Amino acid sequence: MEQPALIPHLFRTEFSKITAVLCRAFGIAHMELAEDIAGETFLTALETWPYKGVPDNPTAWLYVVAKNKAKNYLQRNQHFAEKIARQLKEASRENEMADINLSDENIADSQLQMLFAICHPAIPKEAQIGLALRILCGFGITEIADAFLTSKDVINKRLLRAKEKLREEKAVMAFPGPAAINGRLDTVLTTLYLLFNEGYYSESQDAVIREDLCLEAMRLTYLLIENELTNQPMVKALFALMCFHASRFEARKTANGEIILYQDQDETLWNDELIARGARFLHEASQGERLSRYHLEATIAYWNTQKEDTAEKWDHILQLYNRLLQLAYSPVAALNRTYALSKVKGKEVAIAEAEKLQLTRNHYYFVLLGELYTGIDNNKAVQYLEQALGLAVTLTDKRTIEQKIAGLR
Amino acid sequence: MDEFMLIFRHEDGNKVASPEQIQVWMKQTMDWIGGIAAQNKFSGGNGLAFEGSKVVKHNSVVTNGPFGEIKETIGGYVIVKAGSVEEAVEFAKGCPVLQGDGNSVEVRKLVKGDGVH
């Protein structure tokens, strides 16, 4: 019997598509109704398939059932149907009636519009990511809670508030006009970037979820590339960045989920195909006027796919961080820039600059100082690493720091 | 936190640097700015081209460039965030422009427009 594996797989891929299309038809204010109908569709599958067998084309079957359920609902709730028809006429001139169209094209459009709707400036970033995971990636509440290392309750509340906010703000599912699209695209890309990072740096023990988060972020970014309106250099740069990072999936964690540091990774495990794909998109991203943080970060990630420690490599990385920090400051970038500086100008110069950063609540700051003092003053290095240990929260970070201390003693 | 403009004054704007010199100077400037940005204290800045510069005077008299008549020319500026003028001065001390004999960096606080400054 295939069902146990088939249904979760279909749920992951089709739930979000059905929800997006229904939401487009009903209006985003009725997101919960769309989710309910999509959910009931799967329930019907679960009730039917074990007895009648899995249909030849399960996806098509799901679409037909979802469509029928939506139509039934509208028939049973004439009042609601009229309200929706009115709203739709106000919201978009194209859709005359709540047309539930599950063609590939409409699915892609609906998902993109949903992405733009969810990335609403009035909704906190964390909630945007949560909503994207639920509505666009078909993640269960438990999985989202696991990825954020929090409880189901917290996630449920967060999503509920975000949906209320969308209603209050009267968000609509439509592409922003040409003038507004760039501003909105920035928010969308930030959310996708954070979604990817959530998976890449997640402390969740579930390796499958971690990778799925990254792959979903890549899939949604690719949706933007496939659409003429949003296929912009900045989007390609972000996709390239994701490809370069994803190329190290296999190499960066042990079977137990422990992080393997970059310099200790087995580069034969790096995925050449993804590196080549990243390089292609980075090349394509170089057209256009605007240099975004994603261009800079993708180029840094590209240099990191060259394992050999050449002067040229570190020189480029340093200059890229110099520019990145002017465009988008972050403590991580400041620390990485200082590490690159040590590779170009030596540890003494980097120590002087590192001490100016004063990121004294960040354990990576002390890890960096420990690293820089190693070989210059090992006692000092140990002191800094112990400070780092005191500030580190996650088990993985603590273990890595302990290993460094042990190596110095 | 206040903002300060660091204005680069070159003693002789006519001096032509070699491409190699320009390359070295550019990198040094980028590293200097990168160091300020790494402390999240960089607000902006730009170089000012010497080529094609004009001076407009009283009665709409336009002359080529400020060179010749004025000894010093402005080569560029950056704006930094600093808690005090002393801190801004510390940033200015690292400016690669100062490697040139006779060059200077002027440190000026930006007026906030809050009625006090």
Short mmCIF file of C-alpha atoms in Angstrom, two decimals:
data_model
loop_
_atom_site.label_atom_id
_atom_site.label_comp_id
_atom_site.label_asym_id
_atom_site.label_seq_id
_atom_site.Cartn_x
_atom_site.Cartn_y
_atom_site.Cartn_z
CA MET A 1 0.00 0.00 0.00
CA GLU A 2 1.31 3.38 -0.99
CA GLN A 3 -1.17 5.63 0.76
CA PRO A 4 0.74 6.41 3.94
CA ALA A 5 3.56 8.01 1.97
CA LEU A 6 1.49 9.28 -0.93
CA ILE A 7 -0.94 11.36 1.08
CA PRO A 8 1.62 13.40 3.03
CA HIS A 9 3.48 14.01 -0.21
CA LEU A 10 0.34 15.13 -2.03
CA PHE A 11 -0.70 17.16 0.95
CA ARG A 12 2.59 19.03 0.94
CA THR A 13 2.41 19.83 -2.76
CA GLU A 14 -1.33 20.18 -3.42
CA PHE A 15 -2.78 21.65 -0.24
CA SER A 16 -1.08 24.97 -0.84
CA LYS A 17 -2.10 25.06 -4.50
CA ILE A 18 -5.76 24.38 -3.77
CA THR A 19 -5.76 26.91 -0.93
CA ALA A 20 -4.18 29.62 -3.10
CA VAL A 21 -6.66 29.13 -5.94
CA LEU A 22 -9.65 29.08 -3.58
CA CYS A 23 -8.36 32.16 -1.81
CA ARG A 24 -8.08 33.94 -5.12
CA ALA A 25 -11.70 33.05 -5.80
CA PHE A 26 -13.07 33.86 -2.34
CA GLY A 27 -10.85 36.78 -1.42
CA ILE A 28 -8.05 36.67 1.10
CA ALA A 29 -10.40 37.57 3.97
CA HIS A 30 -11.74 34.03 3.66
CA MET A 31 -8.39 32.28 3.90
CA GLU A 32 -9.64 29.98 6.63
CA LEU A 33 -12.55 28.82 4.51
CA ALA A 34 -10.11 28.06 1.68
CA GLU A 35 -7.93 26.11 4.08
CA ASP A 36 -10.93 24.21 5.41
CA ILE A 37 -12.11 23.17 1.98
CA ALA A 38 -8.59 22.12 1.00
CA GLY A 39 -8.33 20.16 4.24
CA GLU A 40 -11.70 18.47 3.72
CA THR A 41 -10.61 17.47 0.25
CA PHE A 42 -7.77 15.46 1.74
CA LEU A 43 -10.08 14.00 4.34
CA THR A 44 -12.35 12.77 1.55
CA ALA A 45 -9.34 11.22 -0.15
CA LEU A 46 -8.41 9.45 3.05
CA GLU A 47 -11.97 8.14 3.38
CA THR A 48 -12.30 7.05 -0.24
CA TRP A 49 -8.98 5.78 -1.50
CA PRO A 50 -8.46 2.92 0.96
CA TYR A 51 -11.73 1.35 -0.25
CA LYS A 52 -11.87 2.30 -3.89
CA GLY A 53 -8.18 2.40 -4.63
CA VAL A 54 -5.97 5.35 -5.45
CA PRO A 55 -7.19 7.04 -8.63
CA ASP A 56 -4.92 6.99 -11.69
CA ASN A 57 -4.33 10.68 -11.42
CA PRO A 58 -4.62 11.54 -7.71
CA THR A 59 -3.89 15.24 -8.26
CA ALA A 60 -6.65 15.67 -10.84
CA TRP A 61 -8.99 13.79 -8.49
CA LEU A 62 -8.15 16.18 -5.65
CA TYR A 63 -8.80 19.19 -7.88
CA VAL A 64 -12.22 17.91 -8.97
CA VAL A 65 -13.21 17.18 -5.38
CA ALA A 66 -11.97 20.56 -4.16
CA LYS A 67 -13.87 22.33 -6.90
CA ASN A 68 -17.07 20.43 -6.09
CA LYS A 69 -16.72 21.13 -2.40
CA ALA A 70 -16.27 24.83 -3.11
CA LYS A 71 -19.28 24.90 -5.41
CA ASN A 72 -21.40 23.05 -2.85
CA TYR A 73 -20.38 25.51 -0.22
CA LEU A 74 -21.33 28.45 -2.39
CA GLN A 75 -24.70 26.87 -3.23
CA ARG A 76 -25.44 26.18 0.40
CA ASN A 77 -24.47 29.68 1.36
CA GLN A 78 -26.17 31.86 -1.18
CA HIS A 79 -25.65 34.90 0.96
CA PHE A 80 -21.91 34.29 1.08
CA ALA A 81 -21.81 33.62 -2.67
CA GLU A 82 -23.43 36.93 -3.44
CA LYS A 83 -21.14 38.77 -1.11
CA ILE A 84 -18.13 37.18 -2.75
CA ALA A 85 -19.37 37.92 -6.24
CA ARG A 86 -19.76 41.55 -5.24
CA GLN A 87 -16.35 41.72 -3.63
CA LEU A 88 -14.72 40.16 -6.63
CA LYS A 89 -16.26 42.69 -8.94
CA GLU A 90 -14.88 45.43 -6.75
CA ALA A 91 -11.48 43.86 -6.30
CA SER A 92 -10.68 42.85 -9.85
CA ARG A 93 -12.23 43.65 -13.13
CA GLU A 94 -11.02 40.49 -14.80
CA ASN A 95 -12.71 37.87 -12.67
CA GLU A 96 -16.41 38.20 -13.17
CA MET A 97 -17.47 35.30 -11.00
CA ALA A 98 -15.78 33.18 -8.42
CA ASP A 99 -14.11 31.00 -10.99
CA ILE A 100 -12.31 28.07 -9.48
CA ASN A 101 -9.68 27.29 -12.02
CA LEU A 102 -7.03 24.73 -11.12
CA SER A 103 -4.93 25.02 -14.25
CA ASP A 104 -1.15 25.12 -13.83
CA GLU A 105 -1.11 28.73 -14.93
CA ASN A 106 -3.77 29.85 -12.49
CA ILE A 107 -2.12 27.89 -9.68
CA ALA A 108 1.21 29.61 -10.28
CA ASP A 109 -0.46 33.03 -10.51
CA SER A 110 -2.53 32.41 -7.39
CA GLN A 111 0.50 31.31 -5.40
CA LEU A 112 2.49 34.34 -6.47
CA GLN A 113 -0.36 36.69 -5.62
CA MET A 114 -0.70 34.95 -2.29
CA LEU A 115 3.01 35.47 -1.69
CA PHE A 116 2.62 39.18 -2.34
CA ALA A 117 -0.48 39.36 -0.14
CA ILE A 118 1.19 37.56 2.77
CA CYS A 119 4.29 39.76 2.60
CA HIS A 120 2.20 42.68 3.79
CA PRO A 121 4.16 45.43 5.55
CA ALA A 122 1.63 45.43 8.42
CA ILE A 123 2.44 41.83 9.34
CA PRO A 124 5.52 41.02 11.43
CA LYS A 125 8.26 39.12 9.60
CA GLU A 126 7.94 36.01 11.75
CA ALA A 127 4.23 35.80 11.02
CA GLN A 128 4.86 36.31 7.31
CA ILE A 129 7.20 33.34 7.32
CA GLY A 130 4.75 31.26 9.34
CA LEU A 131 1.92 32.08 6.96
CA ALA A 132 4.10 31.33 3.94
CA LEU A 133 5.00 27.95 5.43
CA ARG A 134 1.38 27.10 6.16
CA ILE A 135 -0.41 28.54 3.14
CA LEU A 136 2.24 28.35 0.43
CA CYS A 137 4.34 25.39 1.47
CA GLY A 138 1.67 23.17 3.05
CA PHE A 139 3.56 22.72 6.32
CA GLY A 140 1.66 21.44 9.31
CA ILE A 141 1.42 23.52 12.49
CA THR A 142 3.62 20.98 14.32
CA GLU A 143 6.32 21.24 11.67
CA ILE A 144 6.28 25.03 11.76
CA ALA A 145 6.47 24.99 15.57
CA ASP A 146 9.39 22.58 15.31
CA ALA A 147 11.23 24.79 12.82
CA PHE A 148 10.81 27.86 15.04
CA LEU A 149 11.57 25.84 18.19
CA THR A 150 8.33 26.92 19.78
CA SER A 151 4.93 25.47 20.66
CA LYS A 152 1.97 24.77 18.38
CA ASP A 153 -0.02 27.19 20.47
CA VAL A 154 2.32 30.08 19.76
CA ILE A 155 2.26 29.35 16.03
CA ASN A 156 -1.53 29.04 15.93
CA LYS A 157 -1.93 32.38 17.66
CA ARG A 158 0.64 34.00 15.43
CA LEU A 159 -1.09 32.82 12.26
CA LEU A 160 -4.51 33.80 13.55
CA ARG A 161 -3.35 37.32 14.31
CA ALA A 162 -1.72 37.62 10.90
CA LYS A 163 -4.91 36.53 9.16
CA GLU A 164 -6.92 39.05 11.17
CA LYS A 165 -4.44 41.71 10.17
CA LEU A 166 -4.84 40.82 6.49
CA ARG A 167 -8.60 41.26 6.88
CA GLU A 168 -8.22 44.56 8.71
CA GLU A 169 -5.87 45.89 6.09
CA LYS A 170 -8.25 44.70 3.37
CA ALA A 171 -5.42 42.95 1.60
CA VAL A 172 -6.28 41.71 -1.87
CA MET A 173 -4.84 38.93 -3.95
CA ALA A 174 -3.50 40.75 -6.94
CA PHE A 175 -0.16 41.72 -8.36
CA PRO A 176 0.87 45.19 -7.26
CA GLY A 177 0.92 47.66 -10.12
CA PRO A 178 4.19 48.26 -12.00
CA ALA A 179 4.96 51.27 -9.81
CA ALA A 180 4.42 49.44 -6.53
CA ILE A 181 5.92 46.11 -7.49
CA ASN A 182 9.53 46.95 -6.68
CA GLY A 183 8.82 48.16 -3.18
CA ARG A 184 6.72 45.11 -2.48
CA LEU A 185 9.18 42.77 -4.12
CA ASP A 186 11.80 43.86 -1.58
CA THR A 187 9.54 42.64 1.24
CA VAL A 188 8.79 39.40 -0.58
CA LEU A 189 12.49 38.70 -1.13
CA THR A 190 13.32 39.43 2.50
CA THR A 191 10.68 36.92 3.57
CA LEU A 192 11.99 34.27 1.17
CA TYR A 193 15.55 34.97 2.32
CA LEU A 194 14.50 34.54 5.96
CA LEU A 195 12.51 31.43 5.10
CA PHE A 196 15.61 29.91 3.55
CA ASN A 197 17.78 30.92 6.51
CA GLU A 198 15.23 29.48 8.90
CA GLY A 199 15.87 26.13 7.29
CA TYR A 200 19.59 26.57 6.82
CA TYR A 201 20.38 27.64 10.35
CA SER A 202 17.48 25.96 12.13
CA GLU A 203 18.27 24.10 15.28
CA SER A 204 15.47 21.68 14.59
CA GLN A 205 16.67 18.11 14.91
CA ASP A 206 14.56 17.07 11.97
CA ALA A 207 16.91 17.18 8.99
CA VAL A 208 14.08 16.59 6.53
CA ILE A 209 12.16 19.64 7.70
CA ARG A 210 15.27 21.77 7.57
CA GLU A 211 15.97 20.84 3.98
CA ASP A 212 12.33 21.13 2.98
CA LEU A 213 12.24 24.70 4.27
CA CYS A 214 15.17 25.61 2.07
CA LEU A 215 13.76 23.81 -0.95
CA GLU A 216 10.39 25.51 -0.53
CA ALA A 217 12.08 28.92 -0.31
CA MET A 218 13.89 28.05 -3.54
CA ARG A 219 10.70 26.89 -5.22
CA LEU A 220 8.89 30.13 -4.36
CA THR A 221 11.85 32.23 -5.49
CA TYR A 222 11.84 30.29 -8.74
CA LEU A 223 8.14 31.09 -9.17
CA LEU A 224 9.15 34.75 -9.18
CA ILE A 225 11.80 34.06 -11.81
CA GLU A 226 9.27 32.32 -14.02
CA ASN A 227 6.94 35.31 -13.97
CA GLU A 228 7.74 38.12 -16.37
CA LEU A 229 6.76 40.87 -13.92
CA THR A 230 9.00 39.65 -11.15
CA ASN A 231 11.87 38.12 -13.09
CA GLN A 232 14.34 40.78 -11.98
CA PRO A 233 18.10 40.65 -11.49
CA MET A 234 17.68 40.93 -7.71
CA VAL A 235 15.48 37.81 -7.67
CA LYS A 236 18.02 35.85 -9.70
CA ALA A 237 20.77 36.98 -7.34
CA LEU A 238 18.80 35.67 -4.37
CA PHE A 239 18.18 32.38 -6.16
CA ALA A 240 21.91 32.10 -6.92
CA LEU A 241 22.69 32.70 -3.25
CA MET A 242 20.30 29.91 -2.26
CA CYS A 243 21.85 27.52 -4.80
CA PHE A 244 25.37 28.13 -3.46
CA HIS A 245 24.28 27.59 0.13
CA ALA A 246 22.17 24.55 -0.72
CA SER A 247 25.16 23.00 -2.51
CA ARG A 248 26.67 22.37 0.94
CA PHE A 249 23.67 20.59 2.47
CA GLU A 250 25.36 17.20 2.49
CA ALA A 251 28.69 18.45 3.70
CA ARG A 252 27.74 20.76 6.55
CA LYS A 253 26.15 18.39 9.04
CA THR A 254 27.03 15.02 10.44
CA ALA A 255 24.47 12.24 10.55
CA ASN A 256 23.65 13.39 14.09
CA GLY A 257 22.94 16.92 12.98
CA GLU A 258 26.16 18.42 14.29
CA ILE A 259 27.54 21.29 12.26
CA ILE A 260 30.73 20.65 10.32
CA LEU A 261 32.65 23.91 9.98
CA TYR A 262 33.40 25.18 6.52
CA GLN A 263 37.14 24.48 6.68
CA ASP A 264 36.52 20.90 7.84
CA GLN A 265 33.94 20.06 5.19
CA ASP A 266 34.56 17.34 2.64
CA GLU A 267 34.21 19.32 -0.56
CA THR A 268 33.61 16.21 -2.61
CA LEU A 269 30.18 16.25 -0.95
CA TRP A 270 29.42 19.70 -2.33
CA ASN A 271 26.79 19.57 -5.03
CA ASP A 272 28.44 20.65 -8.29
CA GLU A 273 25.15 20.85 -10.10
CA LEU A 274 23.77 23.42 -7.67
CA ILE A 275 27.03 25.39 -7.75
CA ALA A 276 26.83 25.54 -11.57
CA ARG A 277 23.19 26.55 -11.38
CA GLY A 278 24.03 29.30 -8.90
CA ALA A 279 26.83 30.56 -11.14
CA ARG A 280 24.47 30.70 -14.11
CA PHE A 281 21.86 32.73 -12.24
CA LEU A 282 24.46 35.02 -10.69
CA HIS A 283 25.76 35.70 -14.18
CA GLU A 284 22.25 36.50 -15.39
CA ALA A 285 21.66 38.67 -12.33
CA SER A 286 24.56 40.91 -13.28
CA GLN A 287 22.41 42.65 -15.87
CA GLY A 288 20.58 45.68 -14.60
CA GLU A 289 21.39 48.83 -12.72
CA ARG A 290 20.75 47.98 -9.13
CA LEU A 291 23.30 46.22 -6.99
CA SER A 292 21.38 44.55 -4.18
CA ARG A 293 22.56 42.89 -1.00
CA TYR A 294 21.69 39.59 -2.67
CA HIS A 295 24.15 40.27 -5.47
CA LEU A 296 26.88 40.86 -2.92
CA GLU A 297 25.96 37.92 -0.72
CA ALA A 298 25.66 35.59 -3.71
CA THR A 299 29.09 36.68 -4.96
CA ILE A 300 30.56 36.05 -1.51
CA ALA A 301 28.89 32.63 -1.50
CA TYR A 302 30.34 32.01 -4.95
CA TRP A 303 33.86 32.68 -3.66
CA ASN A 304 33.15 30.32 -0.80
CA THR A 305 32.58 27.53 -3.29
CA GLN A 306 36.31 27.88 -4.09
CA LYS A 307 37.79 25.99 -1.21
CA GLU A 308 41.39 26.95 -1.85
CA ASP A 309 42.65 29.83 0.30
CA THR A 310 44.03 32.23 -2.28
CA ALA A 311 44.92 35.89 -1.76
CA GLU A 312 42.61 36.76 -4.63
CA LYS A 313 39.67 35.01 -3.01
CA TRP A 314 40.00 36.79 0.33
CA ASP A 315 40.66 40.13 -1.29
CA HIS A 316 37.41 39.83 -3.22
CA ILE A 317 35.49 38.64 -0.18
CA LEU A 318 36.77 41.57 1.91
CA GLN A 319 35.74 44.14 -0.69
CA LEU A 320 32.32 42.49 -1.05
CA TYR A 321 31.75 42.65 2.71
CA ASN A 322 32.89 46.30 2.73
CA ARG A 323 30.11 47.09 0.27
CA LEU A 324 27.55 44.81 1.84
CA LEU A 325 27.97 46.56 5.18
CA GLN A 326 27.30 49.92 3.57
CA LEU A 327 24.16 48.56 1.95
CA ALA A 328 22.82 46.41 4.77
CA TYR A 329 24.60 46.32 8.11
CA SER A 330 24.32 43.18 10.17
CA PRO A 331 26.47 41.92 13.05
CA VAL A 332 27.15 38.68 11.17
CA ALA A 333 28.43 40.59 8.15
CA ALA A 334 30.58 42.80 10.40
CA LEU A 335 32.15 39.71 12.00
CA ASN A 336 32.69 37.95 8.69
CA ARG A 337 34.23 41.09 7.24
CA THR A 338 36.71 41.18 10.09
CA TYR A 339 37.59 37.53 9.52
CA ALA A 340 38.21 38.29 5.83
CA LEU A 341 40.35 41.26 6.90
CA SER A 342 42.52 38.94 8.97
CA LYS A 343 43.06 36.79 5.88
CA VAL A 344 44.10 39.81 3.80
CA LYS A 345 45.98 42.00 6.27
CA GLY A 346 46.91 39.65 9.06
CA LYS A 347 45.56 38.93 12.51
CA GLU A 348 46.98 42.01 14.27
CA VAL A 349 45.18 44.42 11.98
CA ALA A 350 41.97 42.40 12.31
CA ILE A 351 42.20 42.29 16.12
CA ALA A 352 42.37 46.09 16.27
CA GLU A 353 39.29 46.35 14.06
CA ALA A 354 37.46 43.54 15.85
CA GLU A 355 37.85 45.27 19.20
CA LYS A 356 36.06 48.30 17.80
CA LEU A 357 32.99 46.25 16.93
CA GLN A 358 32.00 45.77 20.59
CA LEU A 359 29.32 43.19 19.83
CA THR A 360 29.67 42.00 23.39
CA ARG A 361 26.33 40.24 23.59
CA ASN A 362 26.99 38.17 20.52
CA HIS A 363 28.84 34.91 21.21
CA TYR A 364 30.19 34.83 17.65
CA TYR A 365 32.04 38.05 18.48
CA PHE A 366 34.04 36.22 21.12
CA VAL A 367 34.46 33.20 18.88
CA LEU A 368 36.02 35.55 16.30
CA LEU A 369 38.33 37.12 18.90
CA GLY A 370 39.30 33.64 20.08
CA GLU A 371 40.05 32.66 16.51
CA LEU A 372 42.12 35.82 15.88
CA TYR A 373 44.16 35.43 19.08
CA THR A 374 44.87 31.76 18.35
CA GLY A 375 48.61 31.48 17.63
CA ILE A 376 49.22 35.02 18.89
CA ASP A 377 48.17 34.67 22.51
CA ASN A 378 46.56 31.31 23.17
CA ASN A 379 45.68 32.14 26.77
CA LYS A 380 43.73 35.15 25.62
CA ALA A 381 42.14 33.05 22.91
CA VAL A 382 40.90 30.56 25.53
CA GLN A 383 39.54 33.41 27.67
CA TYR A 384 37.54 34.76 24.77
CA LEU A 385 36.25 31.33 23.82
CA GLU A 386 35.10 30.78 27.39
CA GLN A 387 33.21 34.06 27.21
CA ALA A 388 31.66 32.82 23.98
CA LEU A 389 30.69 29.57 25.69
CA GLY A 390 28.90 31.50 28.40
CA LEU A 391 26.80 33.35 25.84
CA ALA A 392 26.11 30.50 23.40
CA VAL A 393 22.57 29.15 23.55
CA THR A 394 22.36 26.17 21.24
CA LEU A 395 23.96 22.83 21.88
CA THR A 396 25.65 22.80 18.48
CA ASP A 397 27.34 26.14 19.12
CA LYS A 398 28.44 25.09 22.60
CA ARG A 399 29.95 21.87 21.30
CA THR A 400 31.84 23.67 18.54
CA ILE A 401 33.31 26.17 21.01
CA GLU A 402 34.25 23.43 23.48
CA GLN A 403 36.13 21.63 20.74
CA LYS A 404 38.06 24.79 19.93
CA ILE A 405 38.99 25.28 23.59
CA ALA A 406 40.09 21.67 23.88
CA GLY A 407 42.28 22.15 20.82
CA LEU A 408 44.09 25.07 22.45
CA ARG A 409 44.83 23.33 25.73
CA MET B 1 24.21 59.78 18.27
CA ASP B 2 25.10 62.64 15.94
CA GLU B 3 26.12 62.65 12.32
CA PHE B 4 29.36 64.18 11.18
CA MET B 5 30.55 64.94 7.70
CA LEU B 6 34.19 64.22 7.02
CA ILE B 7 35.23 66.43 4.13
CA PHE B 8 38.39 65.47 2.25
CA ARG B 9 40.51 68.44 1.27
CA HIS B 10 43.22 67.94 -1.29
CA GLU B 11 46.01 70.42 -1.48
CA ASP B 12 46.43 70.08 -5.20
CA GLY B 13 43.51 68.74 -7.19
CA ASN B 14 45.52 68.96 -10.39
CA LYS B 15 47.88 66.21 -9.41
CA VAL B 16 47.23 63.25 -11.65
CA ALA B 17 47.58 59.89 -10.00
CA SER B 18 48.58 56.78 -11.94
CA PRO B 19 45.97 54.05 -12.43
CA GLU B 20 47.97 51.86 -10.06
CA GLN B 21 47.93 54.56 -7.40
CA ILE B 22 44.23 55.08 -7.90
CA GLN B 23 43.67 51.33 -7.52
CA VAL B 24 45.60 51.23 -4.24
CA TRP B 25 43.89 54.37 -2.95
CA MET B 26 40.45 53.02 -3.86
CA LYS B 27 41.03 49.79 -2.01
CA GLN B 28 42.33 51.63 1.03
CA THR B 29 39.29 53.89 1.02
CA MET B 30 36.96 50.90 0.71
CA ASP B 31 38.67 49.15 3.61
CA TRP B 32 38.48 52.33 5.69
CA ILE B 33 34.77 52.77 4.93
CA GLY B 34 34.19 49.04 5.47
CA GLY B 35 35.70 49.37 8.95
CA ILE B 36 33.30 52.19 9.80
CA ALA B 37 30.35 50.33 8.28
CA ALA B 38 31.28 47.24 10.31
CA GLN B 39 30.61 49.33 13.41
CA ASN B 40 27.26 50.32 11.90
CA LYS B 41 28.39 53.94 11.88
CA PHE B 42 28.51 54.69 8.19
CA SER B 43 25.69 56.86 6.85
CA GLY B 44 26.82 57.62 3.31
CA GLY B 45 29.35 59.38 1.19
CA ASN B 46 30.68 60.01 -2.26
CA GLY B 47 33.71 61.01 -4.21
CA LEU B 48 33.62 64.26 -6.17
CA ALA B 49 35.09 64.24 -9.67
CA PHE B 50 37.67 66.89 -10.43
CA GLU B 51 37.04 66.58 -14.13
CA GLY B 52 34.49 68.91 -15.63
CA SER B 53 33.92 70.85 -12.44
CA LYS B 54 32.68 74.42 -12.61
CA VAL B 55 32.45 77.34 -10.28
CA VAL B 56 29.49 79.70 -10.53
CA LYS B 57 30.11 83.17 -9.17
CA HIS B 58 28.30 86.38 -8.49
CA ASN B 59 26.57 87.68 -11.61
CA SER B 60 26.43 84.16 -13.08
CA VAL B 61 30.08 84.10 -14.03
CA VAL B 62 31.04 80.50 -14.68
CA THR B 63 34.63 79.34 -14.53
CA ASN B 64 36.26 75.97 -14.99
CA GLY B 65 36.98 74.21 -11.73
CA PRO B 66 38.08 75.75 -8.51
CA PHE B 67 41.72 74.93 -9.24
CA GLY B 68 44.25 77.64 -9.72
CA GLU B 69 42.57 80.29 -7.68
CA ILE B 70 41.84 78.24 -4.61
CA LYS B 71 44.62 76.19 -3.22
CA GLU B 72 42.53 73.43 -1.74
CA THR B 73 39.83 71.40 -3.41
CA ILE B 74 37.27 69.02 -2.01
CA GLY B 75 37.75 65.47 -3.21
CA GLY B 76 34.84 63.79 -1.48
CA TYR B 77 33.06 63.27 1.79
CA VAL B 78 31.59 60.62 4.01
CA ILE B 79 28.97 60.95 6.71
CA VAL B 80 29.51 58.95 9.89
CA LYS B 81 27.52 58.41 13.05
CA ALA B 82 29.42 59.22 16.22
CA GLY B 83 28.69 59.90 19.86
CA SER B 84 31.07 62.86 19.99
CA VAL B 85 33.26 64.95 17.74
CA GLU B 86 36.25 63.11 19.25
CA GLU B 87 34.92 59.80 18.00
CA ALA B 88 34.36 61.30 14.56
CA VAL B 89 37.93 62.60 14.63
CA GLU B 90 39.16 59.05 15.36
CA PHE B 91 37.38 57.87 12.21
CA ALA B 92 38.88 60.75 10.24
CA LYS B 93 42.42 59.79 11.34
CA GLY B 94 42.13 56.56 9.35
CA CYS B 95 41.19 58.31 6.12
CA PRO B 96 43.63 57.39 3.32
CA VAL B 97 43.43 60.94 1.94
CA LEU B 98 45.68 61.96 4.84
CA GLN B 99 48.57 60.02 3.32
CA GLY B 100 48.97 62.89 0.88
CA ASP B 101 51.16 65.65 2.24
CA GLY B 102 49.16 68.83 2.78
CA ASN B 103 45.81 67.07 2.54
CA SER B 104 43.32 67.34 5.37
CA VAL B 105 39.98 66.05 6.57
CA GLU B 106 37.51 68.53 7.96
CA VAL B 107 35.08 67.19 10.58
CA ARG B 108 31.73 68.97 10.73
CA LYS B 109 28.62 68.09 12.66
CA LEU B 110 25.43 67.92 10.64
CA VAL B 111 22.69 70.26 11.77
CA LYS B 112 19.76 68.22 12.97
CA GLY B 113 17.17 70.91 12.46
CA ASP B 114 15.67 70.22 15.88
CA GLY B 115 15.88 73.86 16.94
CA VAL B 116 18.81 73.17 19.24
CA HIS B 117 21.60 72.61 16.72
#
